[in-house]
């Protein structure tokens, strides 16, 4: 397509073109010259034509609505006043022989200048008294109310009073207010037009003139920049354009420096990519190390317990740790130890703490030979405090630690001993879901003096019971249409819905339900869940 064919091809057949088919628009200075040839004051005129009708309509509608509301309130108040007058007069007439002694009451109504007409009727509807002339004309100019006259010992309706008040004064006031609305709207439009013209001239036209002047000088290789200060400060958009123009001038002035900066940026980007690759490689190796200290598949499948695990770090490595082991001979005569720990933080710091916990737990179980879950937790608390140097008097006292839950299953006795520090044991049975809470405070952290004593709870295994140890990353799932936390109750509902499925399928269904609840929301913490129950004989 040739340049001259562009307007016709786009449907602008009537648009005049230059003699050379538009080539002159590509000359240096053509854009600046075209802009200078236009009347920049037309911007204020155009803005006024676009905005003034909208402002006028909005102001007028606002004032009309206010006037209409005021008029309606006045009509309502006048109606309430008329009704009150009618009710008071009706009560004054409610006495024996009122049909012959109503004169003073009607005359009292006539003292009000707004009362135009009043009529009294007996119980049969016959008119027995009038006051004034019945008004004619539009119903908008009057307010009419009526009230029952109750007389006799049983307060039976003995007649009615109809009262008509004039609303001409209210209508005249509303018309006057409407005229004032029109005048105020006209004044506002004039003020808007004047302020718009002044604002455009000060903050748009003057900065544009300075910008065009600078463009002309730059065409002559005079590297000047646009002054953004002064009394006629530009608007934000023009200021950004002027700042971009100044940066362009500086770039043209120092082209070699820009090329050097670009080369340096590319080298920096390459170094960052290399460093990021090293970090990701290190994290991948750290993940393999962390997975190596977790129990293998044989430990999960070869024991007397049916075990299913959900372990998902928030990042490549995480601060959650779990352990499953058969000790003291295994089989029906041995014990099964299941541990879930949630260390402070996640990512690399949390992963370091999991290594401390794994090493300490191995020594506690095999060197010290502890078997009570509360004793194991107490020993683990001491090791963590020693490793993190949280003893008294240390000026570098850290405030790190972990939440931990431990279950020791004795198959021979048919019991489960549980102790927790910051974690609870969830039990799913035919009676529903129950939570056995441990101590509220975790292990490690700074001592406050309010820590509770670690204690164990014994629970019968039962053939229909399934046990769950989980970190708070499972229940702290933000999502749903109302963006709320799932919570322990939501997790319990999911577990109950899938209670009849095999254990591995229950855990998979829970993982899928958590992902569905989150939707597009990102996870906020590591997730770890260990589900177990005795295998059938």
Tab-separated table of N, CA and C in Angstrom, residues 42-117:
chain	number	residue	atom	x	y	z
A	42	UNK	N	-8.686	25.978	21.182
A	42	UNK	CA	-9.815	25.109	20.848
A	42	UNK	C	-9.975	23.977	21.843
A	43	UNK	N	-8.916	23.652	22.572
A	43	UNK	CA	-9.024	22.615	23.590
A	43	UNK	C	-9.999	23.018	24.693
A	44	UNK	N	-9.865	24.241	25.178
A	44	UNK	CA	-10.793	24.712	26.209
A	44	UNK	C	-12.217	24.760	25.675
A	45	UNK	N	-12.353	25.216	24.420
A	45	UNK	CA	-13.690	25.278	23.818
A	45	UNK	C	-14.295	23.876	23.704
A	46	UNK	N	-13.471	22.924	23.255
A	46	UNK	CA	-13.964	21.559	23.099
A	46	UNK	C	-14.352	20.955	24.443
A	47	UNK	N	-13.498	21.170	25.456
A	47	UNK	CA	-13.825	20.655	26.781
A	47	UNK	C	-15.112	21.254	27.317
A	48	UNK	N	-15.306	22.573	27.057
A	48	UNK	CA	-16.531	23.211	27.528
A	48	UNK	C	-17.757	22.597	26.846
A	49	UNK	N	-17.662	22.392	25.509
A	49	UNK	CA	-18.802	21.828	24.791
A	49	UNK	C	-19.107	20.397	25.234
A	50	UNK	N	-18.072	19.662	25.642
A	50	UNK	CA	-18.292	18.279	26.069
A	50	UNK	C	-18.783	18.185	27.519
A	51	UNK	N	-18.252	19.065	28.353
A	51	UNK	CA	-18.538	18.926	29.782
A	51	UNK	C	-19.695	19.793	30.261
A	52	UNK	N	-19.869	20.969	29.614
A	52	UNK	CA	-20.894	21.887	30.113
A	52	UNK	C	-22.293	21.276	30.122
A	53	UNK	N	-22.740	20.596	29.044
A	53	UNK	CA	-24.090	20.002	29.119
A	53	UNK	C	-24.218	18.992	30.261
A	54	UNK	N	-23.171	18.196	30.455
A	54	UNK	CA	-23.250	17.197	31.522
A	54	UNK	C	-23.355	17.873	32.890
A	55	UNK	N	-22.476	18.885	33.099
A	55	UNK	CA	-22.510	19.596	34.385
A	55	UNK	C	-23.859	20.293	34.575
A	56	UNK	N	-24.364	20.914	33.489
A	56	UNK	CA	-25.640	21.625	33.596
A	56	UNK	C	-26.775	20.678	33.953
A	57	UNK	N	-26.806	19.525	33.283
A	57	UNK	CA	-27.882	18.563	33.553
A	57	UNK	C	-27.787	18.035	34.980
A	58	UNK	N	-26.573	17.716	35.424
A	58	UNK	CA	-26.414	17.192	36.775
A	58	UNK	C	-26.818	18.219	37.825
A	59	UNK	N	-26.345	19.480	37.633
A	59	UNK	CA	-26.695	20.527	38.594
A	59	UNK	C	-28.193	20.763	38.596
A	60	UNK	N	-28.775	20.846	37.394
A	60	UNK	CA	-30.211	21.110	37.305
A	60	UNK	C	-31.021	19.975	37.930
A	61	UNK	N	-30.654	18.739	37.614
A	61	UNK	CA	-31.386	17.614	38.185
A	61	UNK	C	-31.255	17.589	39.711
A	62	UNK	N	-30.049	17.888	40.214
A	62	UNK	CA	-29.854	17.907	41.661
A	62	UNK	C	-30.737	18.957	42.321
A	63	UNK	N	-30.729	20.159	41.749
A	63	UNK	CA	-31.530	21.224	42.345
A	63	UNK	C	-33.026	20.927	42.236
A	64	UNK	N	-33.440	20.360	41.097
A	64	UNK	CA	-34.868	20.042	40.915
A	64	UNK	C	-35.298	18.977	41.932
A	65	UNK	N	-34.439	17.977	42.121
A	65	UNK	CA	-34.775	16.935	43.093
A	65	UNK	C	-34.883	17.526	44.497
A	66	UNK	N	-33.939	18.413	44.831
A	66	UNK	CA	-33.993	19.040	46.160
A	66	UNK	C	-35.278	19.861	46.312
A	67	UNK	N	-35.609	20.637	45.263
A	67	UNK	CA	-36.836	21.448	45.336
A	67	UNK	C	-38.078	20.572	45.444
A	68	UNK	N	-38.072	19.465	44.675
A	68	UNK	CA	-39.231	18.570	44.719
A	68	UNK	C	-39.366	17.915	46.102
A	69	UNK	N	-38.238	17.530	46.695
A	69	UNK	CA	-38.292	16.929	48.033
A	69	UNK	C	-38.805	17.951	49.047
A	70	UNK	N	-38.311	19.205	48.932
A	70	UNK	CA	-38.784	20.238	49.861
A	70	UNK	C	-40.283	20.481	49.690
A	71	UNK	N	-40.721	20.516	48.420
A	71	UNK	CA	-42.149	20.725	48.158
A	71	UNK	C	-42.972	19.570	48.739
A	72	UNK	N	-42.473	18.343	48.534
A	72	UNK	CA	-43.195	17.189	49.075
A	72	UNK	C	-43.264	17.233	50.592
A	73	UNK	N	-42.139	17.648	51.243
A	73	UNK	CA	-42.151	17.743	52.705
A	73	UNK	C	-43.149	18.790	53.190
A	74	UNK	N	-43.216	19.922	52.472
A	74	UNK	CA	-44.168	20.959	52.872
A	74	UNK	C	-45.616	20.488	52.697
A	75	UNK	N	-45.864	19.779	51.587
A	75	UNK	CA	-47.219	19.245	51.374
A	75	UNK	C	-47.569	18.259	52.489
A	76	UNK	N	-46.599	17.392	52.836
A	76	UNK	CA	-46.859	16.401	53.885
A	76	UNK	C	-47.127	17.078	55.227
A	77	UNK	N	-46.302	18.095	55.566
A	77	UNK	CA	-46.502	18.788	56.834
A	77	UNK	C	-47.845	19.519	56.853
A	78	UNK	N	-48.198	20.130	55.712
A	78	UNK	CA	-49.496	20.817	55.656
A	78	UNK	C	-50.635	19.826	55.787
A	79	UNK	N	-50.473	18.645	55.165
A	79	UNK	CA	-51.509	17.621	55.302
A	79	UNK	C	-51.649	17.145	56.731
A	80	UNK	N	-50.516	16.954	57.425
A	80	UNK	CA	-50.581	16.535	58.829
A	80	UNK	C	-51.238	17.625	59.674
A	81	UNK	N	-50.916	18.873	59.359
A	81	UNK	CA	-51.524	19.980	60.112
A	81	UNK	C	-53.038	20.018	59.886
A	82	UNK	N	-53.458	19.842	58.604
A	82	UNK	CA	-54.894	19.853	58.309
A	82	UNK	C	-55.601	18.701	59.009
A	83	UNK	N	-54.948	17.506	59.007
A	83	UNK	CA	-55.568	16.358	59.657
A	83	UNK	C	-55.702	16.595	61.151
A	84	UNK	N	-54.675	17.234	61.744
A	84	UNK	CA	-54.738	17.519	63.172
A	84	UNK	C	-55.878	18.485	63.477
A	85	UNK	N	-56.046	19.514	62.615
A	85	UNK	CA	-57.133	20.458	62.825
A	85	UNK	C	-58.483	19.747	62.727
A	86	UNK	N	-58.614	18.859	61.705
A	86	UNK	CA	-59.886	18.153	61.535
A	86	UNK	C	-60.158	17.240	62.725
A	87	UNK	N	-59.110	16.533	63.218
A	87	UNK	CA	-59.305	15.621	64.346
A	87	UNK	C	-59.686	16.395	65.604
A	88	UNK	N	-59.026	17.533	65.845
A	88	UNK	CA	-59.328	18.314	67.045
A	88	UNK	C	-60.747	18.867	66.982
A	89	UNK	N	-61.147	19.342	65.792
A	89	UNK	CA	-62.514	19.873	65.657
A	89	UNK	C	-63.533	18.763	65.835
A	90	UNK	N	-63.209	17.549	65.271
A	90	UNK	CA	-64.151	16.430	65.401
A	90	UNK	C	-64.305	16.031	66.866
A	91	UNK	N	-63.214	16.032	67.618
A	91	UNK	CA	-63.329	15.692	69.044
A	91	UNK	C	-64.102	16.760	69.817
A	92	UNK	N	-63.939	18.049	69.380
A	92	UNK	CA	-64.694	19.109	70.048
A	92	UNK	C	-66.194	18.988	69.771
A	93	UNK	N	-66.569	18.461	68.595
A	93	UNK	CA	-67.985	18.312	68.242
A	93	UNK	C	-68.602	17.054	68.844
A	94	UNK	N	-67.783	16.100	69.257
A	94	UNK	CA	-68.285	14.811	69.722
A	94	UNK	C	-68.945	14.949	71.087
A	95	UNK	N	-70.175	15.451	71.101
A	95	UNK	CA	-70.944	15.589	72.332
A	95	UNK	C	-72.427	15.577	71.970
A	96	UNK	N	-73.300	15.265	72.919
A	96	UNK	CA	-74.738	15.201	72.593
A	96	UNK	C	-75.244	16.543	72.028
A	97	UNK	N	-76.081	16.415	71.029
A	97	UNK	CA	-76.675	17.586	70.411
A	97	UNK	C	-75.716	18.381	69.547
A	98	UNK	N	-74.667	17.761	69.030
A	98	UNK	CA	-73.662	18.504	68.252
A	98	UNK	C	-74.234	18.979	66.920
A	99	UNK	N	-75.274	18.313	66.433
A	99	UNK	CA	-75.822	18.698	65.128
A	99	UNK	C	-76.468	20.081	65.145
A	100	UNK	N	-76.755	20.620	66.332
A	100	UNK	CA	-77.359	21.953	66.411
A	100	UNK	C	-76.429	22.978	67.048
A	101	UNK	N	-75.272	22.496	67.536
A	101	UNK	CA	-74.369	23.434	68.227
A	101	UNK	C	-72.962	23.424	67.628
A	102	UNK	N	-72.888	23.244	66.319
A	102	UNK	CA	-71.573	23.150	65.671
A	102	UNK	C	-71.058	24.509	65.217
A	103	UNK	N	-71.832	25.549	65.361
A	103	UNK	CA	-71.435	26.858	64.837
A	103	UNK	C	-70.109	27.366	65.359
A	104	UNK	N	-69.848	27.392	66.652
A	104	UNK	CA	-68.562	27.929	67.150
A	104	UNK	C	-67.351	27.167	66.612
A	105	UNK	N	-67.508	25.880	66.466
A	105	UNK	CA	-66.363	25.109	65.967
A	105	UNK	C	-66.053	25.459	64.514
A	106	UNK	N	-67.083	25.584	63.679
A	106	UNK	CA	-66.835	25.963	62.278
A	106	UNK	C	-66.263	27.364	62.201
A	107	UNK	N	-66.807	28.287	63.025
A	107	UNK	CA	-66.269	29.650	63.019
A	107	UNK	C	-64.797	29.670	63.460
A	108	UNK	N	-64.422	28.792	64.380
A	108	UNK	CA	-63.019	28.723	64.802
A	108	UNK	C	-62.126	28.251	63.643
A	109	UNK	N	-62.657	27.328	62.833
A	109	UNK	CA	-61.872	26.904	61.669
A	109	UNK	C	-61.691	28.043	60.684
A	110	UNK	N	-62.695	28.899	60.558
A	110	UNK	CA	-62.604	30.011	59.621
A	110	UNK	C	-61.563	31.036	59.991
A	111	UNK	N	-61.084	31.027	61.235
A	111	UNK	CA	-60.033	31.977	61.621
A	111	UNK	C	-58.691	31.661	60.948
A	112	UNK	N	-58.510	30.439	60.507
A	112	UNK	CA	-57.255	30.069	59.815
A	112	UNK	C	-57.374	30.509	58.354
A	113	UNK	N	-56.492	31.387	57.866
A	113	UNK	CA	-56.612	31.890	56.487
A	113	UNK	C	-56.401	30.817	55.439
A	114	UNK	N	-55.762	29.709	55.794
A	114	UNK	CA	-55.516	28.670	54.790
A	114	UNK	C	-56.733	27.773	54.583
A	115	UNK	N	-57.764	27.852	55.482
A	115	UNK	CA	-58.955	27.016	55.344
A	115	UNK	C	-59.862	27.601	54.271
A	116	UNK	N	-60.123	26.846	53.248
A	116	UNK	CA	-60.975	27.296	52.146
A	116	UNK	C	-62.402	26.770	52.249
A	117	UNK	N	-62.576	25.586	52.790
A	117	UNK	CA	-63.908	24.983	52.769
A	117	UNK	C	-63.958	23.915	53.848
